[in-house]
């Protein structure tokens, strides 16, 4: 994942601050990763390397820990975050097919983010409305009974929204310029 | 406390150094106990391979011999129906996602799995568990050795050698469950990592996952 302009400095500053506020023990690795993720939204490789350096463990160990726990994400959250439920009920109702449809449509795999950072795709385990299985959470909206056809509909709506915000020519602070989105 | 203790393993009286772990006491006296992950120098054993089970008189259930310190008067059995069953199951689970193309493997005839199978009379081709074949990219980036993850049994010998012998910290475990692998930071090829290009990995690998390119030819 390409870093955005100014993101490198942001990462370095964030890691520096978190490290200086925590004792640099190996036992503190999880809390440090959590704090960095809260601020940056994800764990960029650069941050993991700097943390490893700071608490004197091999970067491979930080990577191992970050990939072991589901709560750590290695890719930045997209502008639109799609969470596909693969809890028991959703799985039985074909949640895996829904996930696959999104993967095809977004051209990314589960837990990845599209290179333009417009979309990120995650699998979750039960969002608490199994009667609507298979369930998908698009940004904050819960969508029920999501078939591959519905996936197309969701993607169409998201694309339209993106096009509209492009036309308005209002690049949000900290996001990419609109011409870079295409 | 005296320096040595007397224990009995499979009806054999042996005198071993106090504080020794049961597994090493047995192996030093030519009593075979299957093992993959045990590292003698390691203070806290991984106890991850679940192959070194033995039954100790007075214990209610079998114990992993790599974690048990010898005690004076200990009576140990390495082969009981309960032990054999546990070892067989653990072994079959390890084999269920192991690349069994032995003829193509540089460790053929020099493989810890083949030794265990032979000594315990267990077939390498198990039919009890679903076989999982995973596709991995062969990492041939280092000059002298290569890494084929499809043969890896996740014993951790290479990670230990990397940390304690080579002192590099280039490789470690990543991911979880069935996806667990030995890998470098961000899954980079070994040559791109801070791997010191030493050949410790190939030396310690009990199977054919890390192997010398020369041996494979």
mmCIF file of C-alpha atoms in Angstrom:
data_model
loop_
_atom_site.group_PDB
_atom_site.id
_atom_site.type_symbol
_atom_site.label_atom_id
_atom_site.label_comp_id
_atom_site.label_asym_id
_atom_site.label_seq_id
_atom_site.Cartn_x
_atom_site.Cartn_y
_atom_site.Cartn_z
ATOM 1 C CA UNK A 1 0.000 0.000 0.000
ATOM 2 C CA UNK A 2 1.387 3.319 -1.149
ATOM 3 C CA UNK A 3 1.665 5.893 1.623
ATOM 4 C CA UNK A 4 -0.166 9.152 1.103
ATOM 5 C CA UNK A 5 1.554 12.499 1.136
ATOM 6 C CA UNK A 6 2.560 13.395 4.644
ATOM 7 C CA UNK A 7 1.534 10.007 5.953
ATOM 8 C CA UNK A 8 5.076 8.927 6.650
ATOM 9 C CA UNK A 9 5.650 11.869 8.976
ATOM 10 C CA UNK A 10 2.315 11.180 10.649
ATOM 11 C CA UNK A 11 3.247 7.556 11.275
ATOM 12 C CA UNK A 12 6.665 8.416 12.654
ATOM 13 C CA UNK A 13 5.269 11.087 14.965
ATOM 14 C CA UNK A 14 2.515 8.787 16.190
ATOM 15 C CA UNK A 15 4.861 5.874 16.904
ATOM 16 C CA UNK A 16 7.324 8.195 18.634
ATOM 17 C CA UNK A 17 4.639 9.567 20.885
ATOM 18 C CA UNK A 18 3.145 6.185 21.779
ATOM 19 C CA UNK A 19 6.585 4.736 22.463
ATOM 20 C CA UNK A 20 7.589 7.623 24.690
ATOM 21 C CA UNK A 21 4.386 7.255 26.724
ATOM 22 C CA UNK A 22 4.803 3.518 27.311
ATOM 23 C CA UNK A 23 7.582 1.534 28.878
ATOM 24 C CA UNK A 24 9.455 -0.250 26.146
ATOM 25 C CA UNK A 25 8.933 -3.808 27.324
ATOM 26 C CA UNK A 26 8.064 -6.760 25.231
ATOM 27 C CA UNK A 27 4.958 -7.216 27.387
ATOM 28 C CA UNK A 28 3.778 -3.831 26.201
ATOM 29 C CA UNK A 29 3.817 -4.790 22.554
ATOM 30 C CA UNK A 30 0.069 -5.431 22.327
ATOM 31 C CA UNK A 31 -0.993 -2.190 24.091
ATOM 32 C CA UNK A 32 1.450 -0.216 21.933
ATOM 33 C CA UNK A 33 0.091 -1.767 18.733
ATOM 34 C CA UNK A 34 -3.453 -1.045 19.901
ATOM 35 C CA UNK A 35 -2.691 2.601 20.618
ATOM 36 C CA UNK A 36 -0.961 3.077 17.284
ATOM 37 C CA UNK A 37 -3.850 1.452 15.473
ATOM 38 C CA UNK A 38 -6.402 3.658 17.224
ATOM 39 C CA UNK A 39 -4.570 6.744 15.934
ATOM 40 C CA UNK A 40 -3.637 5.612 12.454
ATOM 41 C CA UNK A 41 -6.587 3.333 11.749
ATOM 42 C CA UNK A 42 -4.232 0.510 10.832
ATOM 43 C CA UNK A 43 -0.704 -0.772 11.330
ATOM 44 C CA UNK A 44 1.478 0.346 8.438
ATOM 45 C CA UNK A 45 4.702 -1.668 7.927
ATOM 46 C CA UNK A 46 6.743 1.406 8.775
ATOM 47 C CA UNK A 47 5.027 1.668 12.163
ATOM 48 C CA UNK A 48 5.629 -2.012 12.894
ATOM 49 C CA UNK A 49 9.302 -1.623 12.057
ATOM 50 C CA UNK A 50 9.673 1.447 14.256
ATOM 51 C CA UNK A 51 7.866 -0.248 17.140
ATOM 52 C CA UNK A 52 10.097 -3.307 16.790
ATOM 53 C CA UNK A 53 13.124 -1.052 16.873
ATOM 54 C CA UNK A 54 11.776 0.816 19.890
ATOM 55 C CA UNK A 55 11.137 -2.186 22.091
ATOM 56 C CA UNK A 56 14.016 -4.207 20.680
ATOM 57 C CA UNK A 57 12.220 -7.227 19.278
ATOM 58 C CA UNK A 58 12.648 -8.554 15.736
ATOM 59 C CA UNK A 59 10.173 -6.992 13.262
ATOM 60 C CA UNK A 60 9.161 -10.542 12.353
ATOM 61 C CA UNK A 61 7.742 -10.914 15.868
ATOM 62 C CA UNK A 62 5.678 -7.740 15.616
ATOM 63 C CA UNK A 63 4.398 -8.958 12.261
ATOM 64 C CA UNK A 64 3.611 -12.360 13.750
ATOM 65 C CA UNK A 65 1.620 -10.814 16.556
ATOM 66 C CA UNK A 66 -0.227 -8.375 14.307
ATOM 67 C CA UNK A 67 -1.251 -11.187 11.972
ATOM 68 C CA UNK A 68 -2.255 -13.480 14.837
ATOM 69 C CA UNK A 69 -4.966 -11.243 16.254
ATOM 70 C CA UNK A 70 -7.993 -10.318 14.192
ATOM 71 C CA UNK A 71 -8.254 -6.922 15.836
ATOM 72 C CA UNK A 72 -5.100 -5.681 14.122
ATOM 73 C CA UNK A 73 -5.413 -4.591 10.541
ATOM 74 C CA UNK A 74 -2.497 -4.248 8.195
ATOM 75 C CA UNK A 75 -4.336 -2.268 5.557
ATOM 76 C CA UNK A 76 -5.794 1.229 5.897
ATOM 77 C CA UNK A 77 -9.571 1.495 6.283
ATOM 78 C CA UNK A 78 -11.129 2.460 2.969
ATOM 79 C CA UNK A 79 -13.434 5.412 2.445
ATOM 80 C CA UNK A 80 -16.186 2.818 2.257
ATOM 81 C CA UNK A 81 -15.821 -0.115 4.583
ATOM 82 C CA UNK A 82 -17.694 -3.273 3.793
ATOM 83 C CA UNK A 83 -17.992 -5.960 6.439
ATOM 84 C CA UNK A 84 -19.347 -9.323 5.395
ATOM 85 C CA UNK A 85 -20.696 -11.501 8.180
ATOM 86 C CA UNK A 86 -19.523 -15.092 8.186
ATOM 87 C CA UNK A 87 -21.092 -16.105 11.472
ATOM 88 C CA UNK A 88 -22.837 -19.468 11.555
ATOM 89 C CA UNK A 89 -26.203 -18.311 10.228
ATOM 90 C CA UNK A 90 -24.711 -16.074 7.517
ATOM 91 C CA UNK A 91 -22.229 -18.721 6.530
ATOM 92 C CA UNK A 92 -25.023 -21.271 6.127
ATOM 93 C CA UNK A 93 -27.022 -18.777 4.070
ATOM 94 C CA UNK A 94 -24.127 -18.274 1.651
ATOM 95 C CA UNK A 95 -22.117 -15.471 3.237
ATOM 96 C CA UNK A 96 -18.995 -16.875 1.627
ATOM 97 C CA UNK A 97 -20.575 -16.378 -1.804
ATOM 98 C CA UNK A 98 -21.403 -12.781 -0.871
ATOM 99 C CA UNK A 99 -17.825 -12.218 0.263
ATOM 100 C CA UNK A 100 -16.537 -13.687 -2.986
ATOM 101 C CA UNK A 101 -18.791 -11.366 -4.994
ATOM 102 C CA UNK A 102 -17.382 -8.350 -3.181
ATOM 103 C CA UNK A 103 -13.855 -9.615 -3.707
ATOM 104 C CA UNK A 104 -14.493 -9.883 -7.422
ATOM 105 C CA UNK A 105 -16.199 -6.512 -7.638
ATOM 106 C CA UNK A 106 -13.602 -4.633 -5.589
ATOM 107 C CA UNK A 107 -10.715 -6.613 -7.090
ATOM 108 C CA UNK A 108 -9.260 -7.139 -3.631
ATOM 109 C CA UNK A 109 -9.202 -10.013 -1.160
ATOM 110 C CA UNK A 110 -10.760 -10.127 2.269
ATOM 111 C CA UNK A 111 -8.952 -7.858 4.797
ATOM 112 C CA UNK A 112 -7.443 -5.809 1.979
ATOM 113 C CA UNK A 113 -7.961 -2.235 0.825
ATOM 114 C CA UNK A 114 -8.187 -1.104 -2.788
ATOM 115 C CA UNK A 115 -5.077 0.820 -3.940
ATOM 116 C CA UNK A 116 -7.108 4.048 -4.233
ATOM 117 C CA UNK A 117 -8.269 3.488 -0.631
ATOM 118 C CA UNK A 118 -11.900 3.769 -1.682
ATOM 119 C CA UNK A 119 -12.915 0.334 -0.453
ATOM 120 C CA UNK A 120 -11.865 -2.019 2.268
ATOM 121 C CA UNK A 121 -13.328 -5.458 2.753
ATOM 122 C CA UNK A 122 -13.519 -7.382 5.996
ATOM 123 C CA UNK A 123 -15.103 -10.521 7.298
ATOM 124 C CA UNK A 124 -16.757 -10.359 10.686
ATOM 125 C CA UNK A 125 -18.360 -12.954 12.911
ATOM 126 C CA UNK A 126 -22.000 -12.106 13.642
ATOM 127 C CA UNK A 127 -23.352 -8.597 13.716
ATOM 128 C CA UNK A 128 -26.413 -9.675 15.707
ATOM 129 C CA UNK A 129 -29.210 -9.931 13.144
ATOM 130 C CA UNK A 130 -29.069 -13.521 11.994
ATOM 131 C CA UNK A 131 -32.649 -13.499 10.693
ATOM 132 C CA UNK A 132 -31.436 -11.273 7.871
ATOM 133 C CA UNK A 133 -28.637 -13.634 6.867
ATOM 134 C CA UNK A 134 -26.447 -13.249 4.921
ATOM 135 C CA UNK A 135 -25.718 -9.858 6.427
ATOM 136 C CA UNK A 136 -23.352 -7.181 5.177
ATOM 137 C CA UNK A 137 -22.497 -3.916 6.942
ATOM 138 C CA UNK A 138 -21.710 -1.146 4.454
ATOM 139 C CA UNK A 139 -20.117 1.725 6.355
ATOM 140 C CA UNK A 140 -22.702 1.941 9.173
ATOM 141 C CA UNK A 141 -25.698 0.563 7.270
ATOM 142 C CA UNK A 142 -26.802 -3.016 7.822
ATOM 143 C CA UNK A 143 -27.942 -4.828 4.678
ATOM 144 C CA UNK A 144 -29.818 -8.103 4.928
ATOM 145 C CA UNK A 145 -30.245 -11.049 2.550
ATOM 146 C CA UNK A 146 -27.365 -9.932 0.400
ATOM 147 C CA UNK A 147 -27.240 -12.009 -2.775
ATOM 148 C CA UNK A 148 -24.598 -11.481 -5.466
ATOM 149 C CA UNK A 149 -27.166 -9.374 -7.354
ATOM 150 C CA UNK A 150 -27.568 -7.167 -4.315
ATOM 151 C CA UNK A 151 -23.772 -6.890 -4.115
ATOM 152 C CA UNK A 152 -23.841 -5.387 -7.599
ATOM 153 C CA UNK A 153 -26.498 -2.936 -6.406
ATOM 154 C CA UNK A 154 -24.483 -1.929 -3.351
ATOM 155 C CA UNK A 155 -21.357 -1.423 -5.410
ATOM 156 C CA UNK A 156 -23.299 0.639 -7.961
ATOM 157 C CA UNK A 157 -24.610 2.910 -5.206
ATOM 158 C CA UNK A 158 -21.137 3.300 -3.695
ATOM 159 C CA UNK A 159 -19.610 4.096 -7.083
ATOM 160 C CA UNK A 160 -22.298 6.666 -7.758
ATOM 161 C CA UNK A 161 -21.647 8.295 -4.432
ATOM 162 C CA UNK A 162 -17.946 8.452 -5.210
ATOM 163 C CA UNK A 163 -18.580 10.001 -8.617
ATOM 164 C CA UNK A 164 -20.815 12.602 -7.026
ATOM 165 C CA UNK A 165 -18.242 13.568 -4.419
ATOM 166 C CA UNK A 166 -15.690 13.792 -7.219
ATOM 167 C CA UNK A 167 -17.904 16.193 -9.140
ATOM 168 C CA UNK A 168 -18.332 18.390 -6.121
ATOM 169 C CA UNK A 169 -14.585 18.833 -6.171
ATOM 170 C CA UNK A 170 -14.281 18.787 -2.466
ATOM 171 C CA UNK A 171 -11.291 16.729 -1.552
ATOM 172 C CA UNK A 172 -11.623 16.052 2.146
ATOM 173 C CA UNK A 173 -8.779 16.905 4.422
ATOM 174 C CA UNK A 174 -6.286 14.098 4.650
ATOM 175 C CA UNK A 175 -7.780 12.191 1.739
ATOM 176 C CA UNK A 176 -6.514 11.924 -1.770
ATOM 177 C CA UNK A 177 -7.134 14.593 -4.322
ATOM 178 C CA UNK A 178 -10.112 13.746 -6.461
ATOM 179 C CA UNK A 179 -8.122 13.375 -9.680
ATOM 180 C CA UNK A 180 -6.021 10.746 -7.975
ATOM 181 C CA UNK A 181 -9.086 8.708 -7.206
ATOM 182 C CA UNK A 182 -9.566 7.673 -10.783
ATOM 183 C CA UNK B 1 19.767 -32.725 46.711
ATOM 184 C CA UNK B 2 22.125 -35.076 44.983
ATOM 185 C CA UNK B 3 23.430 -34.367 41.548
ATOM 186 C CA UNK B 4 21.918 -37.465 39.990
ATOM 187 C CA UNK B 5 18.572 -39.166 40.250
ATOM 188 C CA UNK B 6 17.500 -42.690 39.443
ATOM 189 C CA UNK B 7 14.552 -43.218 37.191
ATOM 190 C CA UNK B 8 13.016 -46.173 35.428
ATOM 191 C CA UNK B 9 12.047 -45.903 31.781
ATOM 192 C CA UNK B 10 10.462 -48.969 30.201
ATOM 193 C CA UNK B 11 11.830 -51.243 32.956
ATOM 194 C CA UNK B 12 15.318 -49.886 32.517
ATOM 195 C CA UNK B 13 17.009 -48.284 35.498
ATOM 196 C CA UNK B 14 18.913 -45.206 34.488
ATOM 197 C CA UNK B 15 20.864 -42.586 36.351
ATOM 198 C CA UNK B 16 20.392 -39.084 35.021
ATOM 199 C CA UNK B 17 21.437 -35.594 35.969
ATOM 200 C CA UNK B 18 18.969 -33.936 38.312
ATOM 201 C CA UNK B 19 16.969 -31.174 36.662
ATOM 202 C CA UNK B 20 17.142 -32.833 33.254
ATOM 203 C CA UNK B 21 13.984 -33.066 31.226
ATOM 204 C CA UNK B 22 12.587 -36.538 30.803
ATOM 205 C CA UNK B 23 12.773 -36.460 27.007
ATOM 206 C CA UNK B 24 16.506 -35.767 26.935
ATOM 207 C CA UNK B 25 17.203 -38.244 29.711
ATOM 208 C CA UNK B 26 15.544 -40.942 27.629
ATOM 209 C CA UNK B 27 17.177 -39.944 24.338
ATOM 210 C CA UNK B 28 20.628 -39.833 25.973
ATOM 211 C CA UNK B 29 20.095 -43.422 27.064
ATOM 212 C CA UNK B 30 18.983 -44.588 23.631
ATOM 213 C CA UNK B 31 15.360 -44.800 24.561
ATOM 214 C CA UNK B 32 13.385 -43.389 21.663
ATOM 215 C CA UNK B 33 10.601 -40.883 22.198
ATOM 216 C CA UNK B 34 9.224 -39.128 19.099
ATOM 217 C CA UNK B 35 9.735 -35.377 19.085
ATOM 218 C CA UNK B 36 9.886 -32.462 16.648
ATOM 219 C CA UNK B 37 9.753 -29.176 18.505
ATOM 220 C CA UNK B 38 11.968 -29.976 21.500
ATOM 221 C CA UNK B 39 15.109 -27.863 21.869
ATOM 222 C CA UNK B 40 17.459 -28.885 24.614
ATOM 223 C CA UNK B 41 18.821 -25.447 25.370
ATOM 224 C CA UNK B 42 15.416 -23.860 25.543
ATOM 225 C CA UNK B 43 14.345 -23.218 29.097
ATOM 226 C CA UNK B 44 10.624 -23.238 28.435
ATOM 227 C CA UNK B 45 9.862 -25.917 25.852
ATOM 228 C CA UNK B 46 7.340 -25.146 23.119
ATOM 229 C CA UNK B 47 5.596 -28.449 23.772
ATOM 230 C CA UNK B 48 3.790 -27.834 20.514
ATOM 231 C CA UNK B 49 4.265 -30.997 18.498
ATOM 232 C CA UNK B 50 2.487 -33.211 21.049
ATOM 233 C CA UNK B 51 4.531 -36.209 20.021
ATOM 234 C CA UNK B 52 6.665 -36.862 23.100
ATOM 235 C CA UNK B 53 3.919 -38.158 25.366
ATOM 236 C CA UNK B 54 4.844 -40.718 28.009
ATOM 237 C CA UNK B 55 2.997 -42.202 30.925
ATOM 238 C CA UNK B 56 4.393 -41.566 34.383
ATOM 239 C CA UNK B 57 3.392 -43.845 37.239
ATOM 240 C CA UNK B 58 1.227 -41.937 39.684
ATOM 241 C CA UNK B 59 0.011 -39.429 37.094
ATOM 242 C CA UNK B 60 -3.602 -39.632 36.022
ATOM 243 C CA UNK B 61 -2.886 -38.767 32.409
ATOM 244 C CA UNK B 62 0.004 -38.938 29.934
ATOM 245 C CA UNK B 63 2.450 -36.041 30.017
ATOM 246 C CA UNK B 64 4.718 -34.442 27.435
ATOM 247 C CA UNK B 65 8.201 -35.644 28.330
ATOM 248 C CA UNK B 66 9.858 -32.458 27.078
ATOM 249 C CA UNK B 67 8.227 -30.451 29.852
ATOM 250 C CA UNK B 68 8.676 -32.885 32.743
ATOM 251 C CA UNK B 69 11.753 -32.688 34.905
ATOM 252 C CA UNK B 70 13.076 -36.017 36.134
ATOM 253 C CA UNK B 71 12.373 -36.922 39.746
ATOM 254 C CA UNK B 72 14.024 -39.579 41.837
ATOM 255 C CA UNK B 73 12.175 -42.862 41.617
ATOM 256 C CA UNK B 74 10.102 -41.836 38.611
ATOM 257 C CA UNK B 75 8.673 -44.793 36.701
ATOM 258 C CA UNK B 76 8.011 -43.984 33.050
ATOM 259 C CA UNK B 77 6.503 -45.907 30.155
ATOM 260 C CA UNK B 78 7.052 -44.711 26.613
ATOM 261 C CA UNK B 79 4.606 -47.118 24.995
ATOM 262 C CA UNK B 80 1.142 -47.587 26.430
ATOM 263 C CA UNK B 81 -2.159 -47.706 24.559
ATOM 264 C CA UNK B 82 -3.006 -44.202 25.745
ATOM 265 C CA UNK B 83 0.356 -42.773 24.712
ATOM 266 C CA UNK B 84 0.279 -44.507 21.355
ATOM 267 C CA UNK B 85 -3.159 -43.165 20.623
ATOM 268 C CA UNK B 86 -2.230 -39.571 21.489
ATOM 269 C CA UNK B 87 0.977 -39.737 19.473
ATOM 270 C CA UNK B 88 -0.752 -41.305 16.490
ATOM 271 C CA UNK B 89 -3.423 -38.614 16.438
ATOM 272 C CA UNK B 90 -0.914 -35.776 16.786
ATOM 273 C CA UNK B 91 1.257 -37.309 14.088
ATOM 274 C CA UNK B 92 -1.633 -37.779 11.696
ATOM 275 C CA UNK B 93 -2.718 -34.186 12.221
ATOM 276 C CA UNK B 94 0.785 -32.986 11.370
ATOM 277 C CA UNK B 95 0.746 -35.147 8.245
ATOM 278 C CA UNK B 96 -2.698 -33.986 7.169
ATOM 279 C CA UNK B 97 -1.298 -30.765 5.702
ATOM 280 C CA UNK B 98 2.172 -32.004 4.910
ATOM 281 C CA UNK B 99 3.419 -32.280 1.346
ATOM 282 C CA UNK B 100 3.975 -36.013 1.044
ATOM 283 C CA UNK B 101 5.911 -36.108 -2.192
ATOM 284 C CA UNK B 102 8.818 -37.755 -0.395
ATOM 285 C CA UNK B 103 10.563 -38.821 -3.563
ATOM 286 C CA UNK B 104 10.941 -35.203 -4.624
ATOM 287 C CA UNK B 105 12.021 -34.109 -1.172
ATOM 288 C CA UNK B 106 15.698 -33.500 -0.384
ATOM 289 C CA UNK B 107 15.129 -34.805 3.154
ATOM 290 C CA UNK B 108 13.936 -38.194 1.905
ATOM 291 C CA UNK B 109 15.439 -40.916 4.116
ATOM 292 C CA UNK B 110 16.734 -38.271 6.446
ATOM 293 C CA UNK B 111 13.429 -36.942 7.677
ATOM 294 C CA UNK B 112 12.145 -36.767 11.236
ATOM 295 C CA UNK B 113 8.648 -37.663 10.074
ATOM 296 C CA UNK B 114 9.851 -40.812 8.327
ATOM 297 C CA UNK B 115 11.783 -41.774 11.463
ATOM 298 C CA UNK B 116 8.749 -41.364 13.689
ATOM 299 C CA UNK B 117 6.555 -43.285 11.259
ATOM 300 C CA UNK B 118 9.031 -46.115 11.143
ATOM 301 C CA UNK B 119 9.684 -46.299 14.870
ATOM 302 C CA UNK B 120 6.023 -46.137 15.795
ATOM 303 C CA UNK B 121 4.660 -48.113 12.883
ATOM 304 C CA UNK B 122 2.395 -45.316 11.691
ATOM 305 C CA UNK B 123 1.653 -44.843 8.008
ATOM 306 C CA UNK B 124 2.729 -41.565 6.433
ATOM 307 C CA UNK B 125 -0.393 -41.528 4.308
ATOM 308 C CA UNK B 126 -3.070 -41.143 6.918
ATOM 309 C CA UNK B 127 -6.682 -41.450 5.929
ATOM 310 C CA UNK B 128 -8.326 -40.320 9.108
ATOM 311 C CA UNK B 129 -8.219 -36.590 8.586
ATOM 312 C CA UNK B 130 -9.058 -34.556 5.553
ATOM 313 C CA UNK B 131 -5.897 -33.870 3.616
ATOM 314 C CA UNK B 132 -5.193 -30.205 3.129
ATOM 315 C CA UNK B 133 -2.934 -29.311 0.265
ATOM 316 C CA UNK B 134 -1.795 -25.731 0.413
ATOM 317 C CA UNK B 135 -0.143 -23.893 -2.402
ATOM 318 C CA UNK B 136 2.956 -22.000 -1.382
ATOM 319 C CA UNK B 137 5.479 -20.156 -3.403
ATOM 320 C CA UNK B 138 8.878 -21.752 -3.172
ATOM 321 C CA UNK B 139 11.377 -19.281 -1.734
ATOM 322 C CA UNK B 140 14.634 -19.832 -3.566
ATOM 323 C CA UNK B 141 16.003 -16.365 -3.005
ATOM 324 C CA UNK B 142 18.974 -17.230 -0.739
ATOM 325 C CA UNK B 143 22.114 -18.401 -2.521
ATOM 326 C CA UNK B 144 22.645 -21.727 -0.805
ATOM 327 C CA UNK B 145 19.311 -22.859 0.511
ATOM 328 C CA UNK B 146 15.607 -22.729 -0.235
ATOM 329 C CA UNK B 147 12.394 -22.809 1.760
ATOM 330 C CA UNK B 148 9.399 -24.911 0.812
ATOM 331 C CA UNK B 149 6.565 -24.140 3.220
ATOM 332 C CA UNK B 150 4.473 -27.064 2.040
ATOM 333 C CA UNK B 151 6.875 -29.334 3.904
ATOM 334 C CA UNK B 152 7.082 -27.233 7.065
ATOM 335 C CA UNK B 153 5.829 -28.831 10.279
ATOM 336 C CA UNK B 154 6.023 -25.588 12.293
ATOM 337 C CA UNK B 155 8.363 -27.117 14.846
ATOM 338 C CA UNK B 156 10.118 -23.802 15.426
ATOM 339 C CA UNK B 157 13.662 -25.163 15.208
ATOM 340 C CA UNK B 158 14.588 -22.632 12.529
ATOM 341 C CA UNK B 159 13.075 -19.741 14.475
ATOM 342 C CA UNK B 160 15.110 -20.760 17.506
ATOM 343 C CA UNK B 161 18.316 -21.033 15.446
ATOM 344 C CA UNK B 162 17.578 -17.671 13.905
ATOM 345 C CA UNK B 163 17.160 -16.005 17.305
ATOM 346 C CA UNK B 164 19.622 -17.844 19.509
ATOM 347 C CA UNK B 165 22.363 -19.074 17.215
ATOM 348 C CA UNK B 166 22.454 -16.661 14.297
ATOM 349 C CA UNK B 167 21.026 -13.788 16.395
ATOM 350 C CA UNK B 168 19.341 -12.226 13.406
ATOM 351 C CA UNK B 169 15.620 -12.237 14.072
ATOM 352 C CA UNK B 170 14.775 -12.477 10.400
ATOM 353 C CA UNK B 171 12.036 -15.093 10.620
ATOM 354 C CA UNK B 172 9.156 -15.806 12.947
ATOM 355 C CA UNK B 173 5.698 -17.303 13.053
ATOM 356 C CA UNK B 174 2.813 -15.413 11.485
ATOM 357 C CA UNK B 175 -0.945 -15.824 11.068
ATOM 358 C CA UNK B 176 -3.066 -18.244 13.018
ATOM 359 C CA UNK B 177 -4.538 -21.716 12.836
ATOM 360 C CA UNK B 178 -4.226 -23.490 9.525
ATOM 361 C CA UNK B 179 -2.669 -20.407 7.965
ATOM 362 C CA UNK B 180 0.225 -20.334 10.408
ATOM 363 C CA UNK B 181 3.557 -20.110 8.653
ATOM 364 C CA UNK B 182 7.190 -19.426 9.318
ATOM 365 C CA UNK B 183 7.929 -16.249 7.465
ATOM 366 C CA UNK B 184 9.838 -12.997 7.384
ATOM 367 C CA UNK B 185 8.554 -9.537 8.174
ATOM 368 C CA UNK B 186 5.717 -8.869 5.689
ATOM 369 C CA UNK B 187 6.222 -12.218 3.942
ATOM 370 C CA UNK B 188 9.197 -10.917 1.984
ATOM 371 C CA UNK B 189 11.539 -13.397 0.298
ATOM 372 C CA UNK B 190 14.340 -14.453 2.646
ATOM 373 C CA UNK B 191 17.040 -12.697 0.642
ATOM 374 C CA UNK B 192 15.189 -9.389 1.020
ATOM 375 C CA UNK B 193 14.992 -9.721 4.794
ATOM 376 C CA UNK B 194 17.788 -9.146 7.277
ATOM 377 C CA UNK B 195 18.513 -12.873 7.071
ATOM 378 C CA UNK B 196 22.275 -13.104 7.445
ATOM 379 C CA UNK B 197 22.455 -15.653 4.633
ATOM 380 C CA UNK B 198 23.771 -18.239 7.016
ATOM 381 C CA UNK B 199 22.636 -21.802 6.544
ATOM 382 C CA UNK B 200 21.511 -22.548 10.096
ATOM 383 C CA UNK B 201 17.925 -22.990 8.955
ATOM 384 C CA UNK B 202 18.824 -25.806 6.608
ATOM 385 C CA UNK B 203 20.976 -27.405 9.296
ATOM 386 C CA UNK B 204 18.275 -27.543 11.945
ATOM 387 C CA UNK B 205 15.201 -28.286 9.829
ATOM 388 C CA UNK B 206 14.090 -31.825 10.763
ATOM 389 C CA UNK B 207 12.135 -32.180 7.527
ATOM 390 C CA UNK B 208 12.714 -30.900 4.008
ATOM 391 C CA UNK B 209 11.280 -27.405 4.391
ATOM 392 C CA UNK B 210 14.607 -25.583 4.564
ATOM 393 C CA UNK B 211 17.085 -27.420 2.404
ATOM 394 C CA UNK B 212 20.391 -26.949 0.663
ATOM 395 C CA UNK B 213 19.959 -26.336 -3.022
ATOM 396 C CA UNK B 214 22.918 -28.593 -3.686
ATOM 397 C CA UNK B 215 21.275 -31.507 -1.879
ATOM 398 C CA UNK B 216 18.146 -31.111 -3.966
ATOM 399 C CA UNK B 217 19.928 -31.478 -7.263
#
